[in-house]
Amino acid sequence: MAKTKEQSKDTRNKIVDLHQAGKTESAIGKQLGLKKSTVGAIIRKWKTYKTTDNLPRSGAPRKISPGGVKMITRTVSKNPRTTRGDLVNDLQRAGTKVTKPTISNTLRRQGLKSCSARRVPLLKPVHVQARLKFAREHLDDPEEDWENVTWSDETKIELFGKNSTRRVWRTKNAELHPKNTIPTVKHGGENIMLWGCFSAKGPGRLIRVKERMNGAMYREILSDNLLPSARALKMKCGWVFQHDNDPKHTARATKEWLRKKHFKVLEWPSQSPDLNPIENLWRELKVCVAQQQPQNITALEEICMEEWAKIPATVCENLVKTYRKCLTSVIANKGYITKY
């Protein structure tokens, strides 16, 4: 049976007052916008118990006392990795015997839910401080400055991997039907490495890196693709190039090459993928590719190129327009990884 909405104390008292004034249940219901059955139930309760207050409800008492709830809530707040077994033992030592499901239900009522820990880059204190410094220095930069940045990165896309979660509609005992499965292979399967870039004006070039990338190959990729992308995107004079602190990017030869080519490079804090808006494009690309279920590496590469080219310029523009929110989140999160 569906749970009915409880009327306020004022409404219940008003119903009783109108009833004592001689009005019928139907008339009261129409006046207050309530069902006749609701009005009747409140009047019957008043006649029986001489009150409109909520009566004590039946049900088993809570296994864990208010003090015990505070204790386990405080424990998991200090150490989120505390297990239910640890909490069961803590309560048992305090004289309360409970089960693991009781722990889960109790913490859920406190707004705490057991979730898989997200994998994020390891941040040392120096990384946290660098991220805060970057966010504070650029927080008030005008939007036009970010529109003049070409963002870049590399990513790996697997042929038979877990780039996205898929759900299927199936009948009972049909879980192994080919249509209801995602094929996997040992050791993660085949994959391709991609390099791409974009700006507020749209996606730039996307290329497949067919060999293990080193500094020389990275410089060749930039030479063949970065400038053509900037021209195609009609970047303004003095545009800025962004890449992370991968050793290939920060190698002396790469820095010298960028200097000779007169590239302005955005100083970047290490361990900060969440600060690079291209991560959003990679995520969307992987979802689109997984939906098409390529069966070989050639098809995987073709679909990647097709889906990248379809990314609307408005999506890129919005990512850059909201970049200030990303910096604000980093500051609010005291330099630690944020959602972006």
mmCIF file of C-alpha atoms in Angstrom:
data_model
loop_
_atom_site.group_PDB
_atom_site.id
_atom_site.type_symbol
_atom_site.label_atom_id
_atom_site.label_comp_id
_atom_site.label_asym_id
_atom_site.label_seq_id
_atom_site.Cartn_x
_atom_site.Cartn_y
_atom_site.Cartn_z
ATOM 1 C CA MET A 1 0.000 0.000 0.000
ATOM 2 C CA ALA A 2 1.329 3.449 -0.884
ATOM 3 C CA LYS A 3 2.363 5.666 1.986
ATOM 4 C CA THR A 4 -0.102 8.555 2.484
ATOM 5 C CA LYS A 5 0.943 12.123 3.133
ATOM 6 C CA GLU A 6 0.676 13.109 6.793
ATOM 7 C CA GLN A 7 -1.368 16.248 7.416
ATOM 8 C CA SER A 8 0.120 19.036 9.532
ATOM 9 C CA LYS A 9 -0.965 19.582 13.133
ATOM 10 C CA ASP A 10 -2.667 22.860 12.133
ATOM 11 C CA THR A 11 -4.670 21.087 9.416
ATOM 12 C CA ARG A 12 -5.775 18.339 11.801
ATOM 13 C CA ASN A 13 -6.883 20.895 14.396
ATOM 14 C CA LYS A 14 -8.776 22.871 11.772
ATOM 15 C CA ILE A 15 -10.671 19.732 10.723
ATOM 16 C CA VAL A 16 -11.748 19.128 14.333
ATOM 17 C CA ASP A 17 -12.792 22.775 14.764
ATOM 18 C CA LEU A 18 -14.939 22.657 11.611
ATOM 19 C CA HIS A 19 -16.456 19.341 12.724
ATOM 20 C CA GLN A 20 -17.390 20.830 16.115
ATOM 21 C CA ALA A 21 -18.928 23.782 14.254
ATOM 22 C CA GLY A 22 -21.361 21.342 12.658
ATOM 23 C CA LYS A 23 -19.869 20.934 9.189
ATOM 24 C CA THR A 24 -20.037 17.581 7.418
ATOM 25 C CA GLU A 25 -16.971 15.584 6.402
ATOM 26 C CA SER A 26 -17.694 16.305 2.722
ATOM 27 C CA ALA A 27 -17.951 20.048 3.342
ATOM 28 C CA ILE A 28 -14.725 20.075 5.353
ATOM 29 C CA GLY A 29 -12.944 18.114 2.640
ATOM 30 C CA LYS A 30 -14.034 20.555 -0.068
ATOM 31 C CA GLN A 31 -13.081 23.581 2.008
ATOM 32 C CA LEU A 32 -9.593 22.282 2.821
ATOM 33 C CA GLY A 33 -8.973 20.413 -0.439
ATOM 34 C CA LEU A 34 -8.790 17.016 1.254
ATOM 35 C CA LYS A 35 -10.383 13.649 0.612
ATOM 36 C CA LYS A 36 -13.485 12.808 2.653
ATOM 37 C CA SER A 37 -11.764 9.630 3.888
ATOM 38 C CA THR A 38 -8.832 11.675 5.231
ATOM 39 C CA VAL A 39 -11.162 14.040 7.075
ATOM 40 C CA GLY A 40 -13.160 11.103 8.501
ATOM 41 C CA ALA A 41 -10.047 9.307 9.749
ATOM 42 C CA ILE A 42 -8.830 12.403 11.615
ATOM 43 C CA ILE A 43 -12.258 12.996 13.179
ATOM 44 C CA ARG A 44 -12.536 9.352 14.298
ATOM 45 C CA LYS A 45 -9.104 9.512 15.830
ATOM 46 C CA TRP A 46 -10.047 12.662 17.722
ATOM 47 C CA LYS A 47 -13.267 11.075 18.989
ATOM 48 C CA THR A 48 -11.408 7.978 20.193
ATOM 49 C CA TYR A 49 -8.271 9.514 21.693
ATOM 50 C CA LYS A 50 -9.362 13.141 22.283
ATOM 51 C CA THR A 51 -6.208 14.375 20.517
ATOM 52 C CA THR A 52 -4.908 15.125 17.043
ATOM 53 C CA ASP A 53 -1.285 14.461 18.042
ATOM 54 C CA ASN A 54 0.589 11.565 16.475
ATOM 55 C CA LEU A 55 0.257 8.460 18.609
ATOM 56 C CA PRO A 56 3.241 6.217 19.435
ATOM 57 C CA ARG A 57 3.872 3.947 16.475
ATOM 58 C CA SER A 58 4.427 0.216 16.729
ATOM 59 C CA GLY A 59 7.672 -1.420 15.686
ATOM 60 C CA ALA A 60 10.826 -2.883 17.130
ATOM 61 C CA PRO A 61 13.127 -0.416 18.906
ATOM 62 C CA ARG A 62 16.393 0.510 17.245
ATOM 63 C CA LYS A 63 19.175 -1.967 17.954
ATOM 64 C CA ILE A 64 21.766 0.795 18.210
ATOM 65 C CA SER A 65 21.304 3.527 20.787
ATOM 66 C CA PRO A 66 21.653 7.221 19.814
ATOM 67 C CA GLY A 67 25.069 7.183 21.481
ATOM 68 C CA GLY A 68 26.101 4.148 19.428
ATOM 69 C CA VAL A 69 24.935 5.834 16.227
ATOM 70 C CA LYS A 70 27.067 8.871 17.034
ATOM 71 C CA MET A 71 30.064 6.634 17.738
ATOM 72 C CA ILE A 72 29.991 4.699 14.446
ATOM 73 C CA THR A 73 29.179 7.859 12.455
ATOM 74 C CA ARG A 74 32.163 9.607 13.991
ATOM 75 C CA THR A 75 34.359 6.566 13.270
ATOM 76 C CA VAL A 76 33.551 6.378 9.546
ATOM 77 C CA SER A 77 33.796 10.161 9.205
ATOM 78 C CA LYS A 78 37.352 10.022 10.531
ATOM 79 C CA ASN A 79 38.245 6.890 8.546
ATOM 80 C CA PRO A 80 35.920 6.204 5.574
ATOM 81 C CA ARG A 81 37.695 2.886 4.923
ATOM 82 C CA THR A 82 36.425 1.389 8.193
ATOM 83 C CA THR A 83 34.654 -1.895 7.449
ATOM 84 C CA ARG A 84 31.260 -2.989 8.747
ATOM 85 C CA GLY A 85 33.027 -5.800 10.608
ATOM 86 C CA ASP A 86 35.165 -3.250 12.446
ATOM 87 C CA LEU A 87 32.036 -1.338 13.483
ATOM 88 C CA VAL A 88 30.286 -4.545 14.614
ATOM 89 C CA ASN A 89 33.299 -5.286 16.842
ATOM 90 C CA ASP A 90 33.372 -1.715 18.202
ATOM 91 C CA LEU A 91 29.706 -1.915 19.208
ATOM 92 C CA GLN A 92 30.136 -5.403 20.675
ATOM 93 C CA ARG A 93 32.897 -4.114 22.929
ATOM 94 C CA ALA A 94 30.467 -1.383 24.013
ATOM 95 C CA GLY A 95 27.843 -4.009 24.861
ATOM 96 C CA THR A 96 25.658 -3.894 21.735
ATOM 97 C CA LYS A 97 25.392 -6.919 19.473
ATOM 98 C CA VAL A 98 24.326 -6.143 15.877
ATOM 99 C CA THR A 99 24.737 -7.540 12.366
ATOM 100 C CA LYS A 100 26.448 -5.981 9.353
ATOM 101 C CA PRO A 101 23.123 -5.155 7.597
ATOM 102 C CA THR A 102 22.080 -3.230 10.722
ATOM 103 C CA ILE A 103 25.280 -1.196 10.438
ATOM 104 C CA SER A 104 24.521 -0.435 6.771
ATOM 105 C CA ASN A 105 20.926 0.593 7.503
ATOM 106 C CA THR A 106 21.959 2.787 10.420
ATOM 107 C CA LEU A 107 24.645 4.632 8.470
ATOM 108 C CA ARG A 108 22.310 5.022 5.480
ATOM 109 C CA ARG A 109 19.856 6.847 7.728
ATOM 110 C CA GLN A 110 22.747 9.199 8.569
ATOM 111 C CA GLY A 111 23.241 9.910 4.870
ATOM 112 C CA LEU A 112 26.275 7.623 4.533
ATOM 113 C CA LYS A 113 26.414 4.974 1.800
ATOM 114 C CA SER A 114 29.078 2.386 1.036
ATOM 115 C CA CYS A 115 30.520 3.107 -2.444
ATOM 116 C CA SER A 116 33.502 1.986 -4.491
ATOM 117 C CA ALA A 117 36.447 4.303 -3.891
ATOM 118 C CA ARG A 118 37.304 6.284 -7.013
ATOM 119 C CA ARG A 119 40.788 5.823 -8.420
ATOM 120 C CA VAL A 120 42.498 9.212 -8.639
ATOM 121 C CA PRO A 121 46.098 10.358 -9.115
ATOM 122 C CA LEU A 122 48.238 10.214 -5.986
ATOM 123 C CA LEU A 123 48.584 13.739 -4.635
ATOM 124 C CA LYS A 124 51.533 14.624 -2.459
ATOM 125 C CA PRO A 125 51.499 17.886 -0.453
ATOM 126 C CA VAL A 126 53.598 19.575 -3.145
ATOM 127 C CA HIS A 127 50.997 18.640 -5.777
ATOM 128 C CA VAL A 128 48.143 19.966 -3.651
ATOM 129 C CA GLN A 129 49.922 23.274 -3.148
ATOM 130 C CA ALA A 130 50.722 23.582 -6.860
ATOM 131 C CA ARG A 131 47.094 22.935 -7.775
ATOM 132 C CA LEU A 132 45.891 25.562 -5.304
ATOM 133 C CA LYS A 133 48.449 28.058 -6.618
ATOM 134 C CA PHE A 134 47.316 27.460 -10.216
ATOM 135 C CA ALA A 135 43.622 27.812 -9.329
ATOM 136 C CA ARG A 136 44.117 31.002 -7.306
ATOM 137 C CA GLU A 137 46.363 32.640 -9.896
ATOM 138 C CA HIS A 138 43.934 31.989 -12.749
ATOM 139 C CA LEU A 139 40.602 32.291 -10.925
ATOM 140 C CA ASP A 140 39.965 35.826 -12.159
ATOM 141 C CA ASP A 141 41.327 35.360 -15.676
ATOM 142 C CA PRO A 142 38.812 36.650 -18.238
ATOM 143 C CA GLU A 143 36.880 34.106 -20.264
ATOM 144 C CA GLU A 144 38.581 35.364 -23.436
ATOM 145 C CA ASP A 145 41.937 34.098 -22.127
ATOM 146 C CA TRP A 146 40.638 30.513 -21.832
ATOM 147 C CA GLU A 147 39.078 30.772 -25.290
ATOM 148 C CA ASN A 148 42.598 31.325 -26.617
ATOM 149 C CA VAL A 149 43.964 28.051 -25.182
ATOM 150 C CA THR A 150 44.476 24.874 -27.195
ATOM 151 C CA TRP A 151 44.049 21.944 -24.798
ATOM 152 C CA SER A 152 45.728 18.592 -25.523
ATOM 153 C CA ASP A 153 46.182 15.120 -24.075
ATOM 154 C CA GLU A 154 46.642 11.426 -24.847
ATOM 155 C CA THR A 155 44.248 8.627 -24.005
ATOM 156 C CA LYS A 156 43.938 4.864 -24.434
ATOM 157 C CA ILE A 157 40.774 3.255 -25.777
ATOM 158 C CA GLU A 158 40.305 -0.494 -25.440
ATOM 159 C CA LEU A 159 38.615 -2.737 -27.988
ATOM 160 C CA PHE A 160 37.238 -5.138 -25.370
ATOM 161 C CA GLY A 161 37.489 -3.167 -22.184
ATOM 162 C CA LYS A 162 35.515 -1.434 -19.506
ATOM 163 C CA ASN A 163 35.324 2.024 -21.033
ATOM 164 C CA SER A 164 31.653 2.180 -20.082
ATOM 165 C CA THR A 165 29.015 0.163 -18.292
ATOM 166 C CA ARG A 166 26.416 -1.529 -20.483
ATOM 167 C CA ARG A 167 23.003 -2.824 -19.413
ATOM 168 C CA VAL A 168 20.811 -5.223 -21.405
ATOM 169 C CA TRP A 169 17.178 -6.291 -21.310
ATOM 170 C CA ARG A 170 17.023 -10.091 -21.218
ATOM 171 C CA THR A 171 14.882 -12.987 -20.081
ATOM 172 C CA LYS A 172 15.730 -15.321 -17.212
ATOM 173 C CA ASN A 173 18.656 -17.703 -17.870
ATOM 174 C CA ALA A 174 19.660 -15.791 -21.027
ATOM 175 C CA GLU A 175 22.664 -14.074 -19.468
ATOM 176 C CA LEU A 176 25.174 -15.959 -21.670
ATOM 177 C CA HIS A 177 23.448 -15.315 -24.983
ATOM 178 C CA PRO A 178 25.938 -13.458 -27.251
ATOM 179 C CA LYS A 179 23.572 -10.501 -27.533
ATOM 180 C CA ASN A 180 23.598 -10.124 -23.764
ATOM 181 C CA THR A 181 27.352 -10.228 -23.184
ATOM 182 C CA ILE A 182 30.374 -8.001 -23.683
ATOM 183 C CA PRO A 183 33.347 -9.963 -25.060
ATOM 184 C CA THR A 184 36.574 -9.760 -23.058
ATOM 185 C CA VAL A 185 40.042 -11.174 -23.576
ATOM 186 C CA LYS A 186 42.969 -11.898 -21.270
ATOM 187 C CA HIS A 187 45.307 -9.085 -20.174
ATOM 188 C CA GLY A 188 42.870 -6.309 -21.050
ATOM 189 C CA GLY A 189 42.778 -6.909 -24.793
ATOM 190 C CA GLU A 190 43.843 -4.751 -27.697
ATOM 191 C CA ASN A 191 43.730 -0.991 -27.544
ATOM 192 C CA ILE A 192 44.788 2.121 -29.379
ATOM 193 C CA MET A 193 46.515 5.235 -28.076
ATOM 194 C CA LEU A 194 45.212 8.585 -29.283
ATOM 195 C CA TRP A 195 46.490 12.160 -29.168
ATOM 196 C CA GLY A 196 44.037 14.981 -29.613
ATOM 197 C CA CYS A 197 43.458 18.659 -28.995
ATOM 198 C CA PHE A 198 40.592 21.132 -28.896
ATOM 199 C CA SER A 199 39.732 24.732 -28.132
ATOM 200 C CA ALA A 200 36.587 26.704 -27.405
ATOM 201 C CA LYS A 201 35.994 26.812 -31.166
ATOM 202 C CA GLY A 202 35.770 23.048 -31.577
ATOM 203 C CA PRO A 203 37.779 19.815 -31.767
ATOM 204 C CA GLY A 204 41.229 19.894 -33.337
ATOM 205 C CA ARG A 205 43.023 16.947 -34.863
ATOM 206 C CA LEU A 206 42.833 13.432 -33.436
ATOM 207 C CA ILE A 207 45.540 10.964 -34.417
ATOM 208 C CA ARG A 208 46.417 7.411 -33.499
ATOM 209 C CA VAL A 209 49.832 6.839 -31.930
ATOM 210 C CA LYS A 210 50.894 3.506 -33.441
ATOM 211 C CA GLU A 211 54.191 3.048 -31.623
ATOM 212 C CA ARG A 212 55.425 3.560 -28.086
ATOM 213 C CA MET A 213 55.633 7.315 -27.759
ATOM 214 C CA ASN A 214 58.934 8.958 -26.854
ATOM 215 C CA GLY A 215 60.051 12.577 -26.852
ATOM 216 C CA ALA A 216 61.019 12.596 -30.533
ATOM 217 C CA MET A 217 57.677 11.116 -31.580
ATOM 218 C CA TYR A 218 55.801 13.596 -29.406
ATOM 219 C CA ARG A 219 57.571 16.518 -31.043
ATOM 220 C CA GLU A 220 56.748 15.055 -34.449
ATOM 221 C CA ILE A 221 53.064 14.790 -33.464
ATOM 222 C CA LEU A 222 53.046 18.437 -32.414
ATOM 223 C CA SER A 223 54.817 19.489 -35.587
ATOM 224 C CA ASP A 224 52.370 17.634 -37.841
ATOM 225 C CA ASN A 225 49.129 18.304 -35.951
ATOM 226 C CA LEU A 226 49.244 21.153 -33.457
ATOM 227 C CA LEU A 227 49.828 24.060 -35.838
ATOM 228 C CA PRO A 228 47.359 22.736 -38.450
ATOM 229 C CA SER A 229 44.780 22.406 -35.684
ATOM 230 C CA ALA A 230 45.400 25.959 -34.495
ATOM 231 C CA ARG A 231 44.997 27.255 -38.069
ATOM 232 C CA ALA A 232 41.806 25.255 -38.630
ATOM 233 C CA LEU A 233 40.375 26.524 -35.346
ATOM 234 C CA LYS A 234 41.400 30.088 -36.287
ATOM 235 C CA MET A 235 43.168 30.698 -33.000
ATOM 236 C CA LYS A 236 44.059 34.309 -32.293
ATOM 237 C CA CYS A 237 47.618 35.586 -32.365
ATOM 238 C CA GLY A 238 49.402 34.681 -29.144
ATOM 239 C CA TRP A 239 47.304 31.606 -28.450
ATOM 240 C CA VAL A 240 48.439 29.360 -25.576
ATOM 241 C CA PHE A 241 49.237 25.642 -25.711
ATOM 242 C CA GLN A 242 48.328 23.334 -22.815
ATOM 243 C CA HIS A 243 49.792 19.911 -22.110
ATOM 244 C CA ASP A 244 50.456 18.077 -18.866
ATOM 245 C CA ASN A 245 53.771 17.295 -17.161
ATOM 246 C CA ASP A 246 54.413 13.905 -18.727
ATOM 247 C CA PRO A 247 58.214 13.397 -19.004
ATOM 248 C CA LYS A 248 57.960 13.479 -22.825
ATOM 249 C CA HIS A 249 56.302 16.879 -22.590
ATOM 250 C CA THR A 250 58.745 18.366 -20.111
ATOM 251 C CA ALA A 251 61.934 16.926 -21.655
ATOM 252 C CA ARG A 252 64.626 19.517 -22.362
ATOM 253 C CA ALA A 253 64.477 18.820 -26.104
ATOM 254 C CA THR A 254 60.703 19.302 -26.155
ATOM 255 C CA LYS A 255 60.927 22.560 -24.219
ATOM 256 C CA GLU A 256 63.603 23.806 -26.605
ATOM 257 C CA TRP A 257 61.510 22.824 -29.630
ATOM 258 C CA LEU A 258 58.492 24.707 -28.255
ATOM 259 C CA ARG A 259 60.674 27.746 -27.524
ATOM 260 C CA LYS A 260 62.090 27.805 -31.057
ATOM 261 C CA LYS A 261 58.584 27.530 -32.499
ATOM 262 C CA HIS A 262 57.537 30.475 -30.281
ATOM 263 C CA PHE A 263 54.760 28.548 -28.544
ATOM 264 C CA LYS A 264 53.319 30.008 -25.367
ATOM 265 C CA VAL A 265 52.872 27.108 -22.954
ATOM 266 C CA LEU A 266 50.484 27.158 -20.012
ATOM 267 C CA GLU A 267 52.323 26.357 -16.782
ATOM 268 C CA TRP A 268 50.597 23.225 -15.524
ATOM 269 C CA PRO A 269 50.364 21.614 -12.044
ATOM 270 C CA SER A 270 51.306 17.920 -11.954
ATOM 271 C CA GLN A 271 48.731 15.204 -11.237
ATOM 272 C CA SER A 272 45.830 17.349 -12.429
ATOM 273 C CA PRO A 273 43.762 15.554 -15.083
ATOM 274 C CA ASP A 274 40.599 17.034 -13.572
ATOM 275 C CA LEU A 275 41.844 20.506 -14.523
ATOM 276 C CA ASN A 276 42.008 19.593 -18.215
ATOM 277 C CA PRO A 277 38.563 19.916 -19.874
ATOM 278 C CA ILE A 278 39.611 17.522 -22.644
ATOM 279 C CA GLU A 279 38.981 14.704 -20.139
ATOM 280 C CA ASN A 280 35.264 15.366 -20.639
ATOM 281 C CA LEU A 281 35.657 14.847 -24.381
ATOM 282 C CA TRP A 282 37.590 11.617 -23.859
ATOM 283 C CA ARG A 283 34.837 10.312 -21.599
ATOM 284 C CA GLU A 284 32.101 11.097 -24.135
ATOM 285 C CA LEU A 285 34.173 9.619 -26.956
ATOM 286 C CA LYS A 286 34.636 6.325 -25.088
ATOM 287 C CA VAL A 287 30.918 6.049 -24.391
ATOM 288 C CA CYS A 288 30.027 6.657 -28.045
ATOM 289 C CA VAL A 289 32.613 4.123 -29.224
ATOM 290 C CA ALA A 290 31.422 1.462 -26.763
ATOM 291 C CA GLN A 291 27.840 1.877 -27.968
ATOM 292 C CA GLN A 292 28.899 0.959 -31.517
ATOM 293 C CA GLN A 293 30.755 -2.178 -30.373
ATOM 294 C CA PRO A 294 33.672 -2.274 -32.855
ATOM 295 C CA GLN A 295 34.928 -5.816 -33.462
ATOM 296 C CA ASN A 296 38.520 -5.075 -34.496
ATOM 297 C CA ILE A 297 41.224 -2.447 -34.149
ATOM 298 C CA THR A 298 40.607 -0.981 -37.614
ATOM 299 C CA ALA A 299 36.933 -0.440 -36.853
ATOM 300 C CA LEU A 300 37.836 0.977 -33.427
ATOM 301 C CA GLU A 301 40.117 3.578 -34.979
ATOM 302 C CA GLU A 302 37.581 4.526 -37.668
ATOM 303 C CA ILE A 303 34.783 4.968 -35.134
ATOM 304 C CA CYS A 304 37.009 7.077 -32.881
ATOM 305 C CA MET A 305 37.814 9.425 -35.767
ATOM 306 C CA GLU A 306 34.168 9.646 -36.848
ATOM 307 C CA GLU A 307 32.826 10.336 -33.365
ATOM 308 C CA TRP A 308 35.547 12.917 -32.613
ATOM 309 C CA ALA A 309 34.674 14.822 -35.776
ATOM 310 C CA LYS A 310 31.004 14.869 -34.711
ATOM 311 C CA ILE A 311 31.676 16.704 -31.443
ATOM 312 C CA PRO A 312 29.732 19.994 -31.711
ATOM 313 C CA ALA A 313 31.666 23.219 -31.319
ATOM 314 C CA THR A 314 29.075 24.292 -28.744
ATOM 315 C CA VAL A 315 30.143 21.426 -26.452
ATOM 316 C CA CYS A 316 33.756 22.619 -26.587
ATOM 317 C CA GLU A 317 32.679 26.208 -26.047
ATOM 318 C CA ASN A 318 30.645 25.311 -22.956
ATOM 319 C CA LEU A 319 33.538 23.338 -21.442
ATOM 320 C CA VAL A 320 35.762 26.397 -21.682
ATOM 321 C CA LYS A 321 33.055 28.812 -20.530
ATOM 322 C CA THR A 322 32.576 26.859 -17.308
ATOM 323 C CA TYR A 323 36.302 26.514 -16.592
ATOM 324 C CA ARG A 324 36.164 29.068 -13.772
ATOM 325 C CA LYS A 325 33.820 26.690 -11.904
ATOM 326 C CA CYS A 326 36.525 24.034 -12.093
ATOM 327 C CA LEU A 327 39.066 26.358 -10.506
ATOM 328 C CA THR A 328 36.559 27.349 -7.829
ATOM 329 C CA SER A 329 35.991 23.663 -7.027
ATOM 330 C CA VAL A 330 39.712 23.036 -6.613
ATOM 331 C CA ILE A 331 39.965 25.902 -4.137
ATOM 332 C CA ALA A 332 36.828 24.760 -2.279
ATOM 333 C CA ASN A 333 38.265 21.211 -2.142
ATOM 334 C CA LYS A 334 41.546 22.558 -0.723
ATOM 335 C CA GLY A 335 43.570 21.461 -3.749
ATOM 336 C CA TYR A 336 42.346 17.881 -3.977
ATOM 337 C CA ILE A 337 40.826 16.157 -7.030
ATOM 338 C CA THR A 338 37.403 17.430 -8.022
ATOM 339 C CA LYS A 339 34.723 16.398 -10.480
ATOM 340 C CA TYR A 340 34.830 18.300 -13.762
#
